[in-house]
PDB file of C-alpha atoms in Angstrom:
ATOM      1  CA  UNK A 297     -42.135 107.775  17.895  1.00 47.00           C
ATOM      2  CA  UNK A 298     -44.303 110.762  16.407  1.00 53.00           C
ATOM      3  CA  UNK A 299     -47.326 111.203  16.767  1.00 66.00           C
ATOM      4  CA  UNK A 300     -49.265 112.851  14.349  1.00 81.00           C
ATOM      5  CA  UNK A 301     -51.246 116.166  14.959  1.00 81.00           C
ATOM      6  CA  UNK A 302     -55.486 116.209  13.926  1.00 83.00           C
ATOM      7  CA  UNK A 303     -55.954 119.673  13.845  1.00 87.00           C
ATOM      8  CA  UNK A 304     -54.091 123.677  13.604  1.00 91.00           C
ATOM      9  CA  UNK A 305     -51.831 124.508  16.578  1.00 91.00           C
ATOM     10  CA  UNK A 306     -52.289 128.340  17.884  1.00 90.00           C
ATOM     11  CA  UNK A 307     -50.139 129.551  15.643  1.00 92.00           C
ATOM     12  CA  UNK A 308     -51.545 128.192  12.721  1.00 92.00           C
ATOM     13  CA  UNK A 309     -55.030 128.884  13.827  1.00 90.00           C
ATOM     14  CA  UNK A 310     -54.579 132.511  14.426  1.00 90.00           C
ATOM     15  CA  UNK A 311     -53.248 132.572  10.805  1.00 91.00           C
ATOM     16  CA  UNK A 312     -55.977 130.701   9.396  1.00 89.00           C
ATOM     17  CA  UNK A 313     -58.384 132.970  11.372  1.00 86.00           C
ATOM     18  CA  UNK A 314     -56.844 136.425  10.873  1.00 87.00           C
ATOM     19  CA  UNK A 315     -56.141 137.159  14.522  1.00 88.00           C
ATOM     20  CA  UNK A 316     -53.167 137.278  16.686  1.00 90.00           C
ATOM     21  CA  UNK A 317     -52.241 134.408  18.898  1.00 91.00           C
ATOM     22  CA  UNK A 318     -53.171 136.033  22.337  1.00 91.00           C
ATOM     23  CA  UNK A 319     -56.500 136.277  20.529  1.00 89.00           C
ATOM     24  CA  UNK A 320     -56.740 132.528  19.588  1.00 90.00           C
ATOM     25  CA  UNK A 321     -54.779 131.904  23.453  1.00 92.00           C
ATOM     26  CA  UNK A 322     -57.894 133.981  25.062  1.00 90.00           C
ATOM     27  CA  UNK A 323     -60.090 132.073  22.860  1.00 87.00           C
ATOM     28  CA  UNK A 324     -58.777 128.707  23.863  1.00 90.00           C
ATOM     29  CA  UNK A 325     -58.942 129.553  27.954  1.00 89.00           C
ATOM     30  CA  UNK A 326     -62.584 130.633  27.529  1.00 86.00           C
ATOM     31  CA  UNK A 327     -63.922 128.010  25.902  1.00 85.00           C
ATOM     32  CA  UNK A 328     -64.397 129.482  22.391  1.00 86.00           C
ATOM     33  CA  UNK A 329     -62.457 126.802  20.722  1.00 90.00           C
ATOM     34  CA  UNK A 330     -63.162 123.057  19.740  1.00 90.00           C
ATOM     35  CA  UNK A 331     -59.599 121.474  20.429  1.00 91.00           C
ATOM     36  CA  UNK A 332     -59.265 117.697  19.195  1.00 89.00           C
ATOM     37  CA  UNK A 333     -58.110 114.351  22.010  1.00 88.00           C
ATOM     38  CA  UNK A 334     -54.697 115.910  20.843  1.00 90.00           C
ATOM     39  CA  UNK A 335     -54.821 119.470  22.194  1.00 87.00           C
ATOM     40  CA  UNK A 336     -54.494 120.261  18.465  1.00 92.00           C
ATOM     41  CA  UNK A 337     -57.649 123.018  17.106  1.00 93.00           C
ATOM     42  CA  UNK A 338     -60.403 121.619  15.003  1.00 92.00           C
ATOM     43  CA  UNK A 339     -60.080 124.632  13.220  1.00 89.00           C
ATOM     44  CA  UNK A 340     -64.093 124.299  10.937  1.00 90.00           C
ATOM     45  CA  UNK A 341     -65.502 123.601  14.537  1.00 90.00           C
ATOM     46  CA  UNK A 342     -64.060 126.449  16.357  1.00 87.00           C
ATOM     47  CA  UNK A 343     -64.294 128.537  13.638  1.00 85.00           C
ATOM     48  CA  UNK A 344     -68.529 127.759  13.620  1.00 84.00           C
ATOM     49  CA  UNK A 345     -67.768 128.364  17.913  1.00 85.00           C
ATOM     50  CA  UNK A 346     -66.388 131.659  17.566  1.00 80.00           C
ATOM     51  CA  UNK A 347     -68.973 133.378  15.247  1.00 77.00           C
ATOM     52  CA  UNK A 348     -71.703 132.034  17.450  1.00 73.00           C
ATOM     53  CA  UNK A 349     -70.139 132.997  21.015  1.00 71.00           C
ATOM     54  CA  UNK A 350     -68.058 136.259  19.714  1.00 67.00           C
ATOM     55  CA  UNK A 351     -69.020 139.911  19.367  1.00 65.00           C
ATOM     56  CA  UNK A 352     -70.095 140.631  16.144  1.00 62.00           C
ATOM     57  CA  UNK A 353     -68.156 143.773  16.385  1.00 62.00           C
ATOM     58  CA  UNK A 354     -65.420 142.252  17.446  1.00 62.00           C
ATOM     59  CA  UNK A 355     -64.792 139.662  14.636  1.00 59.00           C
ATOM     60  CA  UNK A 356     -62.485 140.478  11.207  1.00 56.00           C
ATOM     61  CA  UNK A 357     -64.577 142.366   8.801  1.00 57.00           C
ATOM     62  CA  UNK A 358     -66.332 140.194   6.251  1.00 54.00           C
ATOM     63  CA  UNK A 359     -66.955 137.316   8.896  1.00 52.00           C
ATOM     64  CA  UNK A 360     -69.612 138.551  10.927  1.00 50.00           C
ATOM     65  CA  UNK A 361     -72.374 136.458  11.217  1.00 51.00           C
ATOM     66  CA  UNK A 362     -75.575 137.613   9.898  1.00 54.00           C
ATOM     67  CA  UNK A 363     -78.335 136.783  11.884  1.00 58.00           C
ATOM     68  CA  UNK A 364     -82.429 138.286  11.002  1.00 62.00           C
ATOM     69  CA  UNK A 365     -83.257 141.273  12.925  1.00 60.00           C
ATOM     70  CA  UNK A 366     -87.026 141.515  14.358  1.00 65.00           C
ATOM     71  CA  UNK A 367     -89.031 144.062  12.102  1.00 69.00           C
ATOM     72  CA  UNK A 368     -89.484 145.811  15.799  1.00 70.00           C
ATOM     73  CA  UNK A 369     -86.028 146.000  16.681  1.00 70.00           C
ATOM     74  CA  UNK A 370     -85.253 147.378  13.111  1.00 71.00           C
ATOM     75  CA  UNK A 371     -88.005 150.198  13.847  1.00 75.00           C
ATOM     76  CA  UNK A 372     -86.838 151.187  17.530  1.00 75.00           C
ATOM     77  CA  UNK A 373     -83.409 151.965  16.059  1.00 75.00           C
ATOM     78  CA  UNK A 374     -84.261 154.009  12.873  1.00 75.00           C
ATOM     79  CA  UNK A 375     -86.268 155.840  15.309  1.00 79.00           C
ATOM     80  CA  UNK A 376     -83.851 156.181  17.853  1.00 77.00           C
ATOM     81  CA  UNK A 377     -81.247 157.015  14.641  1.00 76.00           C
ATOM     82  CA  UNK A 378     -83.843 159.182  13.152  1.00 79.00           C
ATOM     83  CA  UNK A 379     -84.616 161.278  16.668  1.00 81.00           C
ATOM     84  CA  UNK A 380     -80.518 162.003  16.361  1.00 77.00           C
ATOM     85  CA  UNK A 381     -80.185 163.445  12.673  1.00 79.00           C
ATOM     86  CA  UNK A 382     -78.505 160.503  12.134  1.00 74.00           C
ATOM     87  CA  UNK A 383     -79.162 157.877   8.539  1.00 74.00           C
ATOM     88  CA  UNK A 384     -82.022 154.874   9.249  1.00 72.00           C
ATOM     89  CA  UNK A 385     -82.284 151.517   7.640  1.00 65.00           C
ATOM     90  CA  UNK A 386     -85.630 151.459   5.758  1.00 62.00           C
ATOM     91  CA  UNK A 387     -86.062 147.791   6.259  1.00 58.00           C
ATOM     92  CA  UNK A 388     -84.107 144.570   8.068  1.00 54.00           C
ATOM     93  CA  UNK A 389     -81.823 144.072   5.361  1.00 61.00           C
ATOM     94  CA  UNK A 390     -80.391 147.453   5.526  1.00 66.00           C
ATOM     95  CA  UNK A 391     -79.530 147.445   9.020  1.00 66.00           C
ATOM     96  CA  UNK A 392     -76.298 147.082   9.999  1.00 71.00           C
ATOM     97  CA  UNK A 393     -74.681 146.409  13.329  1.00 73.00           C
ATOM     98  CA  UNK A 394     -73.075 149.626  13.650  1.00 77.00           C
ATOM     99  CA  UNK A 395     -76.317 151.661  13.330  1.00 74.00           C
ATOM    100  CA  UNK A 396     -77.996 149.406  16.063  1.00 75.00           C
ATOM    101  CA  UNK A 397     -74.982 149.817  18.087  1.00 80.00           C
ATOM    102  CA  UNK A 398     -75.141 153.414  17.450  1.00 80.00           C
ATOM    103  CA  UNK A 399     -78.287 153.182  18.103  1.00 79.00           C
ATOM    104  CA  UNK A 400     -78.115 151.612  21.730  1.00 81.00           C
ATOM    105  CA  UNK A 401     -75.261 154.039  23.042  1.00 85.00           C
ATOM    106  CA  UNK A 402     -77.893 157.345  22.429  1.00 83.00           C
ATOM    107  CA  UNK A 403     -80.507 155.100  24.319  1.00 84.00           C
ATOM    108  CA  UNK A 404     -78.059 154.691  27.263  1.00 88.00           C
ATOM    109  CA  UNK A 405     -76.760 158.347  26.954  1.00 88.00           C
ATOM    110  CA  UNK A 406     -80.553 159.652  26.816  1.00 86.00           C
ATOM    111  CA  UNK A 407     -80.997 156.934  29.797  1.00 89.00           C
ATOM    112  CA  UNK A 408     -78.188 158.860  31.491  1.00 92.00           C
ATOM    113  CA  UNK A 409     -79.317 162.502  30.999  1.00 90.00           C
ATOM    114  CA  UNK A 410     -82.802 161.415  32.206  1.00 88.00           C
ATOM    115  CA  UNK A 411     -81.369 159.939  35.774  1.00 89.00           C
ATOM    116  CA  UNK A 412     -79.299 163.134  35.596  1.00 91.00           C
ATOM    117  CA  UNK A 413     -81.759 165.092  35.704  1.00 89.00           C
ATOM    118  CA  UNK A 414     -84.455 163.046  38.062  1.00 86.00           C
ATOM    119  CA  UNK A 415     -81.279 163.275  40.465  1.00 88.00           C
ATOM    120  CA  UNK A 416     -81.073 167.155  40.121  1.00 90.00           C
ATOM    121  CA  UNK A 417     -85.024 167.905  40.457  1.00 85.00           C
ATOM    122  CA  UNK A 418     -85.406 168.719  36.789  1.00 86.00           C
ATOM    123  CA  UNK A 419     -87.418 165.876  36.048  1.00 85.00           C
ATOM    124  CA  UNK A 420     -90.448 164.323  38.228  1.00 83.00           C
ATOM    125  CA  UNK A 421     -91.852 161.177  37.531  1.00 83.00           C
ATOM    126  CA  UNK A 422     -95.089 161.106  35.704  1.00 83.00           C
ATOM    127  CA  UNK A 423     -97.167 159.158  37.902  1.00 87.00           C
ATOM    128  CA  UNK A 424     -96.014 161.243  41.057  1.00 87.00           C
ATOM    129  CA  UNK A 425     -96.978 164.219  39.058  1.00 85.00           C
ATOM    130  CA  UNK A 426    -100.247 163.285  38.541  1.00 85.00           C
ATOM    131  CA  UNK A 427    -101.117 162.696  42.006  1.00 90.00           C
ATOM    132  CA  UNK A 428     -99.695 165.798  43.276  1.00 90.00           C
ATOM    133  CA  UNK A 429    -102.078 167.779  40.504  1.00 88.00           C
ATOM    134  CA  UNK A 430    -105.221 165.397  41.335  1.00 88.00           C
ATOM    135  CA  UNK A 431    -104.666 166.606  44.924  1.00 93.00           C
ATOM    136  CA  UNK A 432    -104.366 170.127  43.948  1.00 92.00           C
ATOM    137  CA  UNK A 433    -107.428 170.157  42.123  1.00 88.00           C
ATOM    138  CA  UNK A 434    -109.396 168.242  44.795  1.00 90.00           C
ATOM    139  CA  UNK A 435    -107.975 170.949  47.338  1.00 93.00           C
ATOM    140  CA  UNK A 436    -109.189 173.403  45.055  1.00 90.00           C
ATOM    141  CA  UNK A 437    -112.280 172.067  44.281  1.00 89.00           C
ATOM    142  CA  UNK A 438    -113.387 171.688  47.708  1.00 91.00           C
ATOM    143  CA  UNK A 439    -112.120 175.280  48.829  1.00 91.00           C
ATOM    144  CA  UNK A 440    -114.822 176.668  46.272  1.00 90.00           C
ATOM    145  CA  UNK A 441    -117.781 174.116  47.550  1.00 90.00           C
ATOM    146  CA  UNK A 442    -116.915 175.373  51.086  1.00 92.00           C
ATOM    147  CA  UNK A 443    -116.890 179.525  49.933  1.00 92.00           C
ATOM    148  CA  UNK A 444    -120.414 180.080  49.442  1.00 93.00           C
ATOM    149  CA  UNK A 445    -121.258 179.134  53.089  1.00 91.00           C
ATOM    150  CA  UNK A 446    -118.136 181.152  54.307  1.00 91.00           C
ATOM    151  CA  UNK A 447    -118.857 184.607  52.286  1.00 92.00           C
ATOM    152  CA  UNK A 448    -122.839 184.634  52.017  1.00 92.00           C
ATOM    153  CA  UNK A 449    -123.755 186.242  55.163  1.00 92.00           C
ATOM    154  CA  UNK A 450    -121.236 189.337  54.864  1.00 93.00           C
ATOM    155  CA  UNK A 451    -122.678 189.411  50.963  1.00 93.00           C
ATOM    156  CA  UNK A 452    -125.876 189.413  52.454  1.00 92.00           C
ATOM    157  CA  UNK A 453    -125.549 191.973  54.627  1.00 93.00           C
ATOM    158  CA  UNK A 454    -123.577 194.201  52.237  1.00 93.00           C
ATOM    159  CA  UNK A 455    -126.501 193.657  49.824  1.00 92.00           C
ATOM    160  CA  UNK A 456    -129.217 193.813  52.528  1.00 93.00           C
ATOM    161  CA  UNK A 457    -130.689 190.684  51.302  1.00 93.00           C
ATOM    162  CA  UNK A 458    -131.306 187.222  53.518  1.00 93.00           C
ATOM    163  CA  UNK A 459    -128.139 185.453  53.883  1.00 92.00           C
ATOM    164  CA  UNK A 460    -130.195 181.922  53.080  1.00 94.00           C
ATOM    165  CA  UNK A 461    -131.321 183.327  49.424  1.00 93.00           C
ATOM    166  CA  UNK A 462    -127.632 184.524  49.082  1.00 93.00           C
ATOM    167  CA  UNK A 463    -125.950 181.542  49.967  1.00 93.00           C
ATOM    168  CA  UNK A 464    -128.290 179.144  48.303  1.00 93.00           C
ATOM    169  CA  UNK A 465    -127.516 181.354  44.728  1.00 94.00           C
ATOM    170  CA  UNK A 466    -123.756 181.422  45.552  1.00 93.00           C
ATOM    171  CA  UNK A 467    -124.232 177.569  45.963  1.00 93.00           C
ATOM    172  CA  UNK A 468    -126.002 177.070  43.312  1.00 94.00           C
ATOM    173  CA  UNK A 469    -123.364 178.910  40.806  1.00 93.00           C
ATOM    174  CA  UNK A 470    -120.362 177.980  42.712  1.00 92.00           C
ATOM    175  CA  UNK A 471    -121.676 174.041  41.691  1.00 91.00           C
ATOM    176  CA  UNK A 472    -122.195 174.897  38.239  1.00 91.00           C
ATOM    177  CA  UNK A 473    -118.584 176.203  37.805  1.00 90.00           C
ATOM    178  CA  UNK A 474    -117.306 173.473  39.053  1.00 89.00           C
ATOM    179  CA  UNK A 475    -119.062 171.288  37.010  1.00 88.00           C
ATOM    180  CA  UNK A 476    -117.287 172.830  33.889  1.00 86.00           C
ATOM    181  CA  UNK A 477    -113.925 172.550  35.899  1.00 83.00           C
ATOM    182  CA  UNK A 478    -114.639 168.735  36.180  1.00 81.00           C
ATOM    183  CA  UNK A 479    -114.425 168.082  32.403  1.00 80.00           C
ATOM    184  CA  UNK A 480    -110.826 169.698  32.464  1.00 74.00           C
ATOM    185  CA  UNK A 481    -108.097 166.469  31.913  1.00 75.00           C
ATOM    186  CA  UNK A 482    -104.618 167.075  32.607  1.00 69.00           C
ATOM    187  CA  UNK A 483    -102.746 165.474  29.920  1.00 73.00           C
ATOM    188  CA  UNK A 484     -98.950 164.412  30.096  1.00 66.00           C
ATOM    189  CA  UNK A 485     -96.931 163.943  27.522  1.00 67.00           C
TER     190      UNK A 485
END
């Protein structure tokens, strides 16, 4: 008694599907595959299975699925392309999967170059940075409001003038100065 078969075996399958039979095998253990009460392959199910759960890269030319690409996505890669020397889609529709793939392996080498050189001192973090130069300049600053008080009575004498006129005038510009410093940002880029 025979029983008759629903669907493709593996060897059929991989014919139908343009891959080898370890392919359709590995497909089949991980779950990529709709197989029928029979163990047989439902070949229209698996094949919808495969495009959705397999690298697009990965699948025979022509049957990559194409899915819509976010307007943002499109614009980080031509960027990223465009930062390289290397051809941008103008919109969506012209994107393909190598340029965003293209795209994504400079991100991760830049990514890499950047830890690189964080890791050899090259690089400081921004935020670090601007502490460190806040505290310099507030070091700085209040080394110049102290000075007057330090230096007047030696300019005093020197000038043979009283040493509260003196510092009060050294004071007084010493204040103003700093008061143009003040409007001095520190911008990083």
């Amino acid at each position: 008694m025979t029983s008759q078969r629903h669907g493709m075996s593996e060897r059929e399958y991989a014919q139908h599907a343009g891959i080898s039979r370890g392919a359709v095998q590995k497909a089949r253990a991980s779950g990529r595959l709709v197989l029928h009460a029979d163990g047989s392959i439902d070949a229209a199910a698996s094949d919808a299975r495969r495009a959705h759960a397999t690298d697009p890269g990965k699948q025979p030319a022509g049957r990559a699925a194409v899915k819509p690409v976010p307007a943002a996505a499109v614009g980080a890669v031509a960027e990223t392309l465009r930062e390289q020397g290397l051809p941008a889609p103008q919109a969506a529709g012209g994107m393909t999967y190598l340029q965003a793939r293209t795209a994504n392996e400079v991100l991760k080498a830049q990514e890499r170059k950047m830890r690189l050189q964080t890791l050899k001192g090259e690089l400081v973090d921004r935020a670090r940075a601007a502490a460190l130069v806040f505290r310099l300049a507030r070091q700085e600053r209040d080394a110049w409001a102290g000075w007057p008080a330090r230096v007047a009575a030696m300019m005093a004498a020197d000038l043979g003038i009283g040493a509260h006129a003196m510092q009060s005038a050294l004071e007084k510009y010493a204040r103003q100065h700093l008061a143009e410093l003040a409007d001095v940002r520190p911008e990083f880029r």
